[in-house]
Coordinates of N, CA and C in Angstrom, one line a residue:
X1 N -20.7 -4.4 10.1 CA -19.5 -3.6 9.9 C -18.4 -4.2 10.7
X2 N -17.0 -4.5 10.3 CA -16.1 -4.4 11.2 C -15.0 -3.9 10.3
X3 N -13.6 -4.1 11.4 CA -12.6 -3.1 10.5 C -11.5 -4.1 10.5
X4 N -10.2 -3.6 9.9 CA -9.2 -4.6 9.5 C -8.9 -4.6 10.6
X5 N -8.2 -5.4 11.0 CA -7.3 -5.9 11.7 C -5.8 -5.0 11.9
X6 N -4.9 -4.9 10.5 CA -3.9 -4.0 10.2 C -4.4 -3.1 8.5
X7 N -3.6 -2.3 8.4 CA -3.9 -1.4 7.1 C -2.0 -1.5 7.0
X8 N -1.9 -1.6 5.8 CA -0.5 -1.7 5.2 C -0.3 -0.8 4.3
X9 N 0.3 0.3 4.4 CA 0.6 1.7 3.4 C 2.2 1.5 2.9
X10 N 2.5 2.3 1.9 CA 3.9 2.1 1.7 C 4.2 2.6 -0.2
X11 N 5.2 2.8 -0.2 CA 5.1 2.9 -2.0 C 5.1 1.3 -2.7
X12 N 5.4 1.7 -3.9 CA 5.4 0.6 -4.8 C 6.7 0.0 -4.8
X13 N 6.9 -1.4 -4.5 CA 7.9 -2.0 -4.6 C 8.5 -2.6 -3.3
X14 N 7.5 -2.1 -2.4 CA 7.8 -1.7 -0.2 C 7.8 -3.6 -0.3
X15 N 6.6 -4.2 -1.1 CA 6.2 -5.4 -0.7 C 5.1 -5.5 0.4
X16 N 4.1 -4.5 0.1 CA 2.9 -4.7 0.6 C 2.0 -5.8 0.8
X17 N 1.8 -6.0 -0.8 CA 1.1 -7.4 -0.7 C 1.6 -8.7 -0.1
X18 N 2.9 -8.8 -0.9 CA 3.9 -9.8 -0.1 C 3.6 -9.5 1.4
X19 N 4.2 -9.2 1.9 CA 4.0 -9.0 3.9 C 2.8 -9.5 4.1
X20 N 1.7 -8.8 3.3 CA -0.1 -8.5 3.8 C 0.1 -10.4 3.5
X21 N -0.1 -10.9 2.7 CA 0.0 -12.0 2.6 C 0.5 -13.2 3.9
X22 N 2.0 -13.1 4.3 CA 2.4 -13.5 5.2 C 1.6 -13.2 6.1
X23 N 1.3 -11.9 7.1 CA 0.9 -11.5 7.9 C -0.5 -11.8 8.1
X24 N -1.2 -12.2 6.8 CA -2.8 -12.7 7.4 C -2.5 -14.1 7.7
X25 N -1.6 -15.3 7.2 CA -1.8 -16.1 7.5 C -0.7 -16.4 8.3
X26 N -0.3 -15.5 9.0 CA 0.3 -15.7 10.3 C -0.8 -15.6 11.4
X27 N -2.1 -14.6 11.6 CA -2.5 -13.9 12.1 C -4.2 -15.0 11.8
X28 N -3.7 -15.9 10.6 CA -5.2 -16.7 10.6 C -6.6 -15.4 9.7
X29 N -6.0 -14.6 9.0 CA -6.9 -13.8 8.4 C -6.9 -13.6 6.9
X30 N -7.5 -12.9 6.4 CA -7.6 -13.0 4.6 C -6.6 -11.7 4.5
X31 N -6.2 -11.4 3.2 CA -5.8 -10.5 2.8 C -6.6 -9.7 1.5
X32 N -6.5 -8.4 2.1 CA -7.6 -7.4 0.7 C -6.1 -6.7 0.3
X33 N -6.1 -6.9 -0.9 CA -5.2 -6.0 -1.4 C -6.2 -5.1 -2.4
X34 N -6.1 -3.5 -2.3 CA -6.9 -2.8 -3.4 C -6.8 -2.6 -4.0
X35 N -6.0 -2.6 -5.0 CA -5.1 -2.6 -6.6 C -5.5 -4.1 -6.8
X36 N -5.5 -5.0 -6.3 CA -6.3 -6.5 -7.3 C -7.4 -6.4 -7.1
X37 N -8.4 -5.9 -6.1 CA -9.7 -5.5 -6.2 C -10.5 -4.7 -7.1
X38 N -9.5 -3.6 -7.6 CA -9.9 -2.8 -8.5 C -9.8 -3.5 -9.8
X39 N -8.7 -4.3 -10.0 CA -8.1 -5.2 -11.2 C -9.1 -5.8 -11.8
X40 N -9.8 -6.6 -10.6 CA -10.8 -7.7 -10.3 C -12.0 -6.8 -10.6
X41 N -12.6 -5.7 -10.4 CA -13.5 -5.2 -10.8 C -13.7 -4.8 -11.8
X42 N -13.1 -3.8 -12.5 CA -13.1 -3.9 -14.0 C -12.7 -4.5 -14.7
X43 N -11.9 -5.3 -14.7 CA -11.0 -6.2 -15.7 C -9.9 -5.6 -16.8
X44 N -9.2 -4.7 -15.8 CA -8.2 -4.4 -16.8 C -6.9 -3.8 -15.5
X45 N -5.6 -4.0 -15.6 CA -4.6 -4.0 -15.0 C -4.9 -2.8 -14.9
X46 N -4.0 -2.0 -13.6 CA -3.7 -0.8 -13.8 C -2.7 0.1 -14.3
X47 N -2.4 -0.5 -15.0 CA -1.2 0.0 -16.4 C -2.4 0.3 -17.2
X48 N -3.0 -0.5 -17.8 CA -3.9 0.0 -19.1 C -5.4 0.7 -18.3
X49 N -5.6 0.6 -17.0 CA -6.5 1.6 -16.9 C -5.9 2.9 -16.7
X50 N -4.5 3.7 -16.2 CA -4.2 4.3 -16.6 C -4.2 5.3 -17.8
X51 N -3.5 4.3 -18.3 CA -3.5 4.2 -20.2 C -5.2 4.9 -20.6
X52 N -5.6 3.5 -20.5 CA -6.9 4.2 -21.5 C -8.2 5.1 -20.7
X53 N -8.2 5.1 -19.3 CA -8.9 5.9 -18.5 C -8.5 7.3 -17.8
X54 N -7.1 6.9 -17.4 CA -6.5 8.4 -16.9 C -6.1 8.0 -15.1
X55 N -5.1 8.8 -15.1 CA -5.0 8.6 -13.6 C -5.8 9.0 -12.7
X56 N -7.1 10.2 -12.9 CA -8.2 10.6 -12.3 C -9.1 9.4 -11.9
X57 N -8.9 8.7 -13.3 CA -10.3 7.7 -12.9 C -9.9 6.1 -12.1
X58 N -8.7 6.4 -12.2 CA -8.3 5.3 -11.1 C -7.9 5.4 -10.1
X59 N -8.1 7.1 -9.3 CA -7.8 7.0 -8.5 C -9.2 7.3 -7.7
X60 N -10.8 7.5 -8.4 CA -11.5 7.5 -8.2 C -12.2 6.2 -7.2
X61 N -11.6 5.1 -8.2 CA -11.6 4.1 -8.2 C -11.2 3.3 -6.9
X62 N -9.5 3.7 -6.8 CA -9.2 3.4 -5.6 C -9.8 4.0 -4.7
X63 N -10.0 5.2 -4.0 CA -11.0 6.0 -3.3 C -11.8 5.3 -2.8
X64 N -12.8 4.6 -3.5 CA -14.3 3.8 -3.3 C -13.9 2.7 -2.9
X65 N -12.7 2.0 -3.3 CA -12.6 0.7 -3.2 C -11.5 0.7 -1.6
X66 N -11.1 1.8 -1.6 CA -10.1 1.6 0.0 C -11.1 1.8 0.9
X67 N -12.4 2.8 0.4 CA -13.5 2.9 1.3 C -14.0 2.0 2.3
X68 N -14.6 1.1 0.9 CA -15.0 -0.6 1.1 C -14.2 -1.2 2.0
X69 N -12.8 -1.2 1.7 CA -11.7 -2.2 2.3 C -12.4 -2.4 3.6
X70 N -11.8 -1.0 4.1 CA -11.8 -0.5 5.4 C -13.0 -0.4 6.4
X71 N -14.5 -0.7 5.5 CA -15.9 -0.5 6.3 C -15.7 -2.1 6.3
X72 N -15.7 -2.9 5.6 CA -16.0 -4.4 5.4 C -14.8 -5.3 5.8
X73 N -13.7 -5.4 5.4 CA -13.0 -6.6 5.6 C -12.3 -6.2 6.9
X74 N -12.0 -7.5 7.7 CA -11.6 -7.5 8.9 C -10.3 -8.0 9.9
X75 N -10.1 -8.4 8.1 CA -8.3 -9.0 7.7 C -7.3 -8.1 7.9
X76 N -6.3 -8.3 6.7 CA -5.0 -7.4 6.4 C -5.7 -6.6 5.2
X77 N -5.3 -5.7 5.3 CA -6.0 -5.0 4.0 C -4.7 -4.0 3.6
X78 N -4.0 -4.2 1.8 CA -2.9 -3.5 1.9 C -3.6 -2.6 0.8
X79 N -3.0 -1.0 1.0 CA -3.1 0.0 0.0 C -2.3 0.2 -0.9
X80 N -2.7 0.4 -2.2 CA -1.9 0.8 -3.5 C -0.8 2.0 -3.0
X81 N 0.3 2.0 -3.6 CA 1.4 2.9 -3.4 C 0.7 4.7 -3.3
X82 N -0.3 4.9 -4.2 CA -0.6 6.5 -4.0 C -2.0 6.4 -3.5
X83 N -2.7 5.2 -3.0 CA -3.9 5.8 -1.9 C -4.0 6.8 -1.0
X84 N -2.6 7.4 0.0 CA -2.9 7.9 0.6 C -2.6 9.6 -0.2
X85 N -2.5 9.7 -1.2 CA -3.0 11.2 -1.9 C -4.0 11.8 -1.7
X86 N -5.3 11.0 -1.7 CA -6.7 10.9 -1.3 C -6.9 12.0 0.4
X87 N -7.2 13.4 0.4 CA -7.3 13.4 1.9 C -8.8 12.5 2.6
X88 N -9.8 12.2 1.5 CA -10.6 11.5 2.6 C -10.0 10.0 3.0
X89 N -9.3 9.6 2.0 CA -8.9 8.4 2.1 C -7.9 7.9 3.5
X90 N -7.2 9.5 3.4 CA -6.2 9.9 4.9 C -7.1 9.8 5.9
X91 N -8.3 10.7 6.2 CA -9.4 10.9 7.0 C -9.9 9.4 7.8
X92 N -10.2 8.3 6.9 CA -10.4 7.3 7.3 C -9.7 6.3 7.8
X93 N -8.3 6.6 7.7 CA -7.7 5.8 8.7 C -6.8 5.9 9.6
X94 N -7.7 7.4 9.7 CA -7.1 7.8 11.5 C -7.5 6.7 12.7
X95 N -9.2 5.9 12.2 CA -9.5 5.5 12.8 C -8.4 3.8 13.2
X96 N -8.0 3.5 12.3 CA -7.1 1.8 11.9 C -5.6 1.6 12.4
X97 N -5.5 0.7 12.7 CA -3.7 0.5 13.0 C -3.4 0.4 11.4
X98 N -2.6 1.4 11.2 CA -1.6 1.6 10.0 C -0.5 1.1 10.0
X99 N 0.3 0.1 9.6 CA 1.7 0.4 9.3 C 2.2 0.7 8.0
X100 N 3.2 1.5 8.2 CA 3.7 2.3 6.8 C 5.1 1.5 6.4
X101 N 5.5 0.4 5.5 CA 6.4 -0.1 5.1 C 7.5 0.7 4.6
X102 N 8.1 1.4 5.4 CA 9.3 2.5 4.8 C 10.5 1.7 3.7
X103 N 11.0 2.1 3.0 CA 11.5 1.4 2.1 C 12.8 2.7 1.6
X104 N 14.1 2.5 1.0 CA 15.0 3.7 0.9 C 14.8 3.8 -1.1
X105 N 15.4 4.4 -1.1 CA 15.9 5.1 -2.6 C 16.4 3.5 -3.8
X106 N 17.7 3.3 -3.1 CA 18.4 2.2 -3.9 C 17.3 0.6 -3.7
X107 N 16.7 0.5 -2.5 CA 16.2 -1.0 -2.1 C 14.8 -0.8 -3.0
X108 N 14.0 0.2 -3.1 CA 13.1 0.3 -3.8 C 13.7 0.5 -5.2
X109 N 14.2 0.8 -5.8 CA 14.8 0.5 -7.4 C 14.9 -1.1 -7.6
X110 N 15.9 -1.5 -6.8 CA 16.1 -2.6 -6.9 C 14.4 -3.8 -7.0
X111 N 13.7 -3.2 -6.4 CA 12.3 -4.1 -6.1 C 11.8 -3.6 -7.0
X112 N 11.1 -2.7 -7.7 CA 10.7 -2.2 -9.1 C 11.2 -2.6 -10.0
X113 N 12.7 -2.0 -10.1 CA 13.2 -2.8 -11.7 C 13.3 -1.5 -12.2
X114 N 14.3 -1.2 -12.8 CA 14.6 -0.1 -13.9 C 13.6 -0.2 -15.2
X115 N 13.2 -1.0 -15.6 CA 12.3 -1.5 -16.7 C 10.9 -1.8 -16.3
X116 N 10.7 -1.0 -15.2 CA 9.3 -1.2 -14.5 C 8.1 -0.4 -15.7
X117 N 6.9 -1.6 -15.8 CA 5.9 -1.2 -16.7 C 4.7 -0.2 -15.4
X118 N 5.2 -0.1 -14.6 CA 4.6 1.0 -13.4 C 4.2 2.3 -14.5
X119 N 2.7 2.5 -14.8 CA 2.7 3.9 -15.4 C 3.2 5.2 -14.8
X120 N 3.0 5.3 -13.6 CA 3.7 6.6 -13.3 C 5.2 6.4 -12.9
X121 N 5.6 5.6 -13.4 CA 7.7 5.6 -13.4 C 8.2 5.3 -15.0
X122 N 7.0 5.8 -15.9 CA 7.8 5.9 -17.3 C 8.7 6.8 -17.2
X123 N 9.9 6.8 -18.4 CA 10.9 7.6 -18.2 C 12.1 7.7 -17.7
X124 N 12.4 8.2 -16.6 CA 13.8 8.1 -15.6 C 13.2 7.4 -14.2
X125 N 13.3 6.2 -14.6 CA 12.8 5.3 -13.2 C 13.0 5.8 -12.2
X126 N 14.7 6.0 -12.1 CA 15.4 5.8 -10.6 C 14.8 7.4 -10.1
X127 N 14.6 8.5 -11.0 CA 13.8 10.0 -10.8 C 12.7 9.7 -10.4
X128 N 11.7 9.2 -10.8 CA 10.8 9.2 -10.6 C 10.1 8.7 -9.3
X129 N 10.9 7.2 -9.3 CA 10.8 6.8 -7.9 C 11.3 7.6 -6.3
X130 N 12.2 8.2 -7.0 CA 13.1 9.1 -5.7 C 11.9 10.2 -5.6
X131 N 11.3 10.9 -6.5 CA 10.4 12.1 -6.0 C 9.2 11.8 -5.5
X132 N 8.7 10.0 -5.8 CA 7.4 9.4 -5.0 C 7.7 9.4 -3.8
X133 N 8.8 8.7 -3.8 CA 9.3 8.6 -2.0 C 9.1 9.8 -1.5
X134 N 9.5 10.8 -1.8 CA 10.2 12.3 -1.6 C 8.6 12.8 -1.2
X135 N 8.1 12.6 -1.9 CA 6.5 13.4 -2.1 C 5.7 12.8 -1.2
X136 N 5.3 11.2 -0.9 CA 4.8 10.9 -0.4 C 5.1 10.4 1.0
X137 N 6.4 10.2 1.1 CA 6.5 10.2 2.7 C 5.5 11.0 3.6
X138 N 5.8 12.0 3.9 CA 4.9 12.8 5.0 C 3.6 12.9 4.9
X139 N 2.9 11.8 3.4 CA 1.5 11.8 3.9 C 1.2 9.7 4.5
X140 N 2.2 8.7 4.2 CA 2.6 7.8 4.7 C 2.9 7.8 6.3
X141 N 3.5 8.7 7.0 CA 4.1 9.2 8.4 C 2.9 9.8 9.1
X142 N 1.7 10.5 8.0 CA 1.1 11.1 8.6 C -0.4 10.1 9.3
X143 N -0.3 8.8 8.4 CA -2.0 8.1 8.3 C -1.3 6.8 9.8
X144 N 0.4 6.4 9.6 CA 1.0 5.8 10.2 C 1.1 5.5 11.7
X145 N 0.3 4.3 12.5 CA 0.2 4.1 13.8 C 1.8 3.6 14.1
X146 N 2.5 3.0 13.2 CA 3.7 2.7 13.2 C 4.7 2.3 12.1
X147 N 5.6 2.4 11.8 CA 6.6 2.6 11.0 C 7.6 1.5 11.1
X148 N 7.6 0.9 10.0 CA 8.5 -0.6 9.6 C 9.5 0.2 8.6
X149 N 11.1 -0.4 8.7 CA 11.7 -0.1 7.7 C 12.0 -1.6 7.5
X150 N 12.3 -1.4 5.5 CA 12.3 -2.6 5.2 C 13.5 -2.9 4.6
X151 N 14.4 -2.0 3.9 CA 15.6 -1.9 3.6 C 16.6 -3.3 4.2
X152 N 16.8 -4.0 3.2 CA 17.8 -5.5 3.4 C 17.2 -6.2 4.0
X153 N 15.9 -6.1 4.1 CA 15.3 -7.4 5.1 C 14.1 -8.0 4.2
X154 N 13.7 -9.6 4.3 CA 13.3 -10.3 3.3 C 11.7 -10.2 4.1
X155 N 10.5 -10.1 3.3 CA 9.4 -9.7 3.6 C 8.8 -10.9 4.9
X156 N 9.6 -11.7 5.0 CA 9.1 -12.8 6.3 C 9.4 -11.9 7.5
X157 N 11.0 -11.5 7.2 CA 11.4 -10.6 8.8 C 10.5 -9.1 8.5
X158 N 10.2 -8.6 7.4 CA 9.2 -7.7 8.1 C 7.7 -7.8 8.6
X159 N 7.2 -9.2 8.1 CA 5.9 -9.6 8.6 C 6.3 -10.2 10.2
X160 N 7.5 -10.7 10.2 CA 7.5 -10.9 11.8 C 7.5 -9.8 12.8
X161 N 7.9 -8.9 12.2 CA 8.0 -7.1 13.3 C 6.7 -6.7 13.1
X162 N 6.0 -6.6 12.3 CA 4.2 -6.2 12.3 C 3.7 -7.3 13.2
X163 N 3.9 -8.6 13.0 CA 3.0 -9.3 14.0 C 3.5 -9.0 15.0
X164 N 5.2 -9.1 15.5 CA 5.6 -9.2 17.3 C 4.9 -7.6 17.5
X165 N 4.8 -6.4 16.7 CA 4.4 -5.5 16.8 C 2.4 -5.6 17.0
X166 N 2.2 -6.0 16.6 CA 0.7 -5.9 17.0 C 0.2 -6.7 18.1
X167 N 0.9 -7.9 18.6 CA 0.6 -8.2 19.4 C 0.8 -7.5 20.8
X168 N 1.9 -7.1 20.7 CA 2.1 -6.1 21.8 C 1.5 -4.3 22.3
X169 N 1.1 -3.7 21.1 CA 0.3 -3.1 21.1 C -1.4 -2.8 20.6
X170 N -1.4 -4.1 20.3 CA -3.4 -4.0 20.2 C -4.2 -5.7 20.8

């Protein structure tokens, strides 16, 4: 058993994977992203597992698969935008250095796209997105050993504040 290295939380569009990417091979480690894991496991995006399974069953999905992340890989490991809904999912990464990729209202539109094929931003994007933020902040703050904002800055300068940040605190 070992554990990640960093855990990367944030909504959709923060640039999780992006960062998680930079930041393992700044750091010399792999990157787990769990939304391509899942991808990779069934074989179907998570637009159409949505679609044809339901958002229950993918979030079951995620559940087991951030489980995994988190008992096995030793890398960067980044979470899907609504992982931490999950309280056992919260539960287990009290134990991990978290950082939570904070992101605002307009800089996250702009990174999604008004015409985002995101199943839960059908509709009124820019609504939709505002009440994720809105909703899931305080459970992002809550799993968070530390807090990156990312607003106007290109995912290199935020993977450089997670690394000068982890080296100084772990």
């Amino acid at each position: 058993m070992s554990a990640p290295r960093v855990v990367l939380v944030g909504p959709m569009g923060v640039g999780k994977t992006t960062v998680g990417r930079l930041l393992a091979d700044d750091l010399g480690l792999t990157l787990r992203d769990t939304d391509e894991e899942i991808v990779r496991r069934v074989g179907l995006s998570i637009q159409d597992l949505f679609v044809e399974r339901g958002e229950a069953y993918f979030r079951e999905l995620e559940r087991q698969q951030v489980a995994t992340s988190l008992a096995e890989h030793d890398g960067v490991v980044s979470l899907g935008g609504g992982a931490v809904l999950d309280p056992e999912t919260r539960a287990l990464l009290r134990d991990h250095t978290v950082v939570f990729l904070r992101v605002g209202l307009a800089d996250a539109v702009k990174r999604v796209g008004l015409n985002s094929g995101r199943p839960l931003l059908l509709g009124n994007v820019r609504g939709r997105i505002r009440t994720l933020l809105e909703e899931r902040a305080p459970m992002y703050e809550s799993v968070a050993t530390v807090v990156v904002d990312t607003d106007g800055r290109t995912a290199r300068e935020v993977a450089d504040e997670v690394h000068v940040w982890l080296k100084e605190h772990t």
